[in-house]
């Protein structure tokens, strides 16, 4: 990384775009923040349309993963009724 400031600006624009899209996802997403060792971990909670008790899972993508990859991985779980 040669320009950390530029990378941070680009990253925050990506976060803002994803945040703006959350209500339009199927199923919709909700930003959640979890306190952890004096820091905050941010995530997106998605619940299947069927309102029943279902299994849940937590996905933690690596540093080289992108939002697009996350969508491809989560879609089969959501289609089966899992919560994210």
PDB file of C-alpha atoms in Angstrom:
ATOM      1  CA  UNK A   1       0.000   0.000   0.000  1.00  0.00           C
ATOM      2  CA  UNK A   2       1.586   3.237  -1.124  1.00  0.00           C
ATOM      3  CA  UNK A   3      -1.135   5.748  -0.253  1.00  0.00           C
ATOM      4  CA  UNK A   4      -2.780   4.812   3.028  1.00  0.00           C
ATOM      5  CA  UNK A   5      -4.857   7.997   3.185  1.00  0.00           C
ATOM      6  CA  UNK A   6      -6.317   7.345  -0.267  1.00  0.00           C
ATOM      7  CA  UNK A   7      -7.016   3.719   0.666  1.00  0.00           C
ATOM      8  CA  UNK A   8      -8.904   4.794   3.810  1.00  0.00           C
ATOM      9  CA  UNK A   9     -11.047   7.269   1.858  1.00  0.00           C
ATOM     10  CA  UNK A  10     -11.900   4.618  -0.740  1.00  0.00           C
ATOM     11  CA  UNK A  11     -12.692   2.082   1.985  1.00  0.00           C
ATOM     12  CA  UNK A  12     -15.050   4.453   3.793  1.00  0.00           C
ATOM     13  CA  UNK A  13     -16.872   5.199   0.521  1.00  0.00           C
ATOM     14  CA  UNK A  14     -17.370   1.469   0.066  1.00  0.00           C
ATOM     15  CA  UNK A  15     -18.724   1.170   3.614  1.00  0.00           C
ATOM     16  CA  UNK A  16     -21.122   4.073   2.995  1.00  0.00           C
ATOM     17  CA  UNK A  17     -22.381   2.511  -0.253  1.00  0.00           C
ATOM     18  CA  UNK A  18     -22.987  -0.834   1.450  1.00  0.00           C
ATOM     19  CA  UNK A  19     -24.781   0.899   4.334  1.00  0.00           C
ATOM     20  CA  UNK A  20     -27.060   2.729   1.878  1.00  0.00           C
ATOM     21  CA  UNK A  21     -27.892  -0.564   0.122  1.00  0.00           C
ATOM     22  CA  UNK A  22     -28.802  -2.581   3.247  1.00  0.00           C
ATOM     23  CA  UNK A  23     -32.563  -1.876   3.189  1.00  0.00           C
ATOM     24  CA  UNK A  24     -32.753  -3.010  -0.444  1.00  0.00           C
ATOM     25  CA  UNK A  25     -31.031  -6.379  -0.013  1.00  0.00           C
ATOM     26  CA  UNK A  26     -33.151  -9.542  -0.070  1.00  0.00           C
ATOM     27  CA  UNK A  27     -33.465 -10.154   2.834  1.00  0.00           C
ATOM     28  CA  UNK A  28     -32.709  -6.643   4.135  1.00  0.00           C
ATOM     29  CA  UNK A  29     -29.591  -6.055   6.200  1.00  0.00           C
ATOM     30  CA  UNK A  30     -29.036  -4.167   9.435  1.00  0.00           C
ATOM     31  CA  UNK A  31     -25.693  -2.815  10.624  1.00  0.00           C
ATOM     32  CA  UNK A  32     -24.705  -4.104  14.049  1.00  0.00           C
ATOM     33  CA  UNK A  33     -21.749  -3.173  16.231  1.00  0.00           C
ATOM     34  CA  UNK A  34     -20.259  -5.551  18.768  1.00  0.00           C
ATOM     35  CA  UNK A  35     -17.902  -4.392  21.519  1.00  0.00           C
ATOM     36  CA  UNK A  36     -14.743  -6.488  21.601  1.00  0.00           C
ATOM     37  CA  UNK A  37     -11.636  -5.918  23.721  1.00  0.00           C
ATOM     38  CA  UNK A  38     -12.040  -2.142  23.819  1.00  0.00           C
ATOM     39  CA  UNK A  39     -12.821  -1.905  20.099  1.00  0.00           C
ATOM     40  CA  UNK A  40     -15.941  -2.253  18.004  1.00  0.00           C
ATOM     41  CA  UNK A  41     -16.522  -4.958  15.404  1.00  0.00           C
ATOM     42  CA  UNK A  42     -19.058  -3.964  12.755  1.00  0.00           C
ATOM     43  CA  UNK A  43     -21.216  -6.467  10.941  1.00  0.00           C
ATOM     44  CA  UNK A  44     -24.382  -6.890   8.937  1.00  0.00           C
ATOM     45  CA  UNK A  45     -27.283  -8.871  10.364  1.00  0.00           C
ATOM     46  CA  UNK A  46     -29.620 -10.439   7.813  1.00  0.00           C
ATOM     47  CA  UNK A  47     -32.708 -12.413   8.760  1.00  0.00           C
ATOM     48  CA  UNK A  48     -34.652 -14.663   6.404  1.00  0.00           C
ATOM     49  CA  UNK A  49     -38.169 -13.550   5.498  1.00  0.00           C
ATOM     50  CA  UNK A  50     -39.649 -16.576   7.253  1.00  0.00           C
ATOM     51  CA  UNK A  51     -40.103 -15.605  10.878  1.00  0.00           C
ATOM     52  CA  UNK A  52     -39.241 -18.802  12.694  1.00  0.00           C
ATOM     53  CA  UNK A  53     -36.429 -20.185  14.770  1.00  0.00           C
ATOM     54  CA  UNK A  54     -33.562 -21.000  12.447  1.00  0.00           C
ATOM     55  CA  UNK A  55     -29.930 -21.894  12.688  1.00  0.00           C
ATOM     56  CA  UNK A  56     -27.540 -18.967  12.510  1.00  0.00           C
ATOM     57  CA  UNK A  57     -23.999 -18.409  11.423  1.00  0.00           C
ATOM     58  CA  UNK A  58     -21.263 -15.819  11.532  1.00  0.00           C
ATOM     59  CA  UNK A  59     -19.144 -15.196   8.473  1.00  0.00           C
ATOM     60  CA  UNK A  60     -15.744 -13.599   8.944  1.00  0.00           C
ATOM     61  CA  UNK A  61     -14.095 -12.881   5.623  1.00  0.00           C
ATOM     62  CA  UNK A  62     -10.340 -12.476   5.305  1.00  0.00           C
ATOM     63  CA  UNK A  63      -8.436  -9.334   4.428  1.00  0.00           C
ATOM     64  CA  UNK A  64      -8.189 -10.321   0.766  1.00  0.00           C
ATOM     65  CA  UNK A  65     -11.941 -10.921   0.415  1.00  0.00           C
ATOM     66  CA  UNK A  66     -14.359  -8.427  -1.073  1.00  0.00           C
ATOM     67  CA  UNK A  67     -17.995  -7.604  -0.450  1.00  0.00           C
ATOM     68  CA  UNK A  68     -18.876  -9.311  -3.725  1.00  0.00           C
ATOM     69  CA  UNK A  69     -17.362 -12.576  -2.524  1.00  0.00           C
ATOM     70  CA  UNK A  70     -19.287 -12.301   0.740  1.00  0.00           C
ATOM     71  CA  UNK A  71     -22.552 -11.981  -1.182  1.00  0.00           C
ATOM     72  CA  UNK A  72     -21.786 -15.116  -3.179  1.00  0.00           C
ATOM     73  CA  UNK A  73     -20.986 -17.083  -0.013  1.00  0.00           C
ATOM     74  CA  UNK A  74     -23.965 -15.906   2.029  1.00  0.00           C
ATOM     75  CA  UNK A  75     -26.678 -16.334  -0.640  1.00  0.00           C
ATOM     76  CA  UNK A  76     -26.934 -20.162  -0.361  1.00  0.00           C
ATOM     77  CA  UNK A  77     -27.228 -19.956   3.438  1.00  0.00           C
ATOM     78  CA  UNK A  78     -29.913 -17.269   3.301  1.00  0.00           C
ATOM     79  CA  UNK A  79     -31.819 -19.241   0.668  1.00  0.00           C
ATOM     80  CA  UNK A  80     -31.941 -22.165   3.117  1.00  0.00           C
ATOM     81  CA  UNK A  81     -33.301 -19.949   5.894  1.00  0.00           C
ATOM     82  CA  UNK A  82     -30.126 -19.279   7.873  1.00  0.00           C
ATOM     83  CA  UNK A  83     -29.655 -15.980   9.640  1.00  0.00           C
ATOM     84  CA  UNK A  84     -26.479 -14.010   9.213  1.00  0.00           C
TER      85      UNK A  84
END
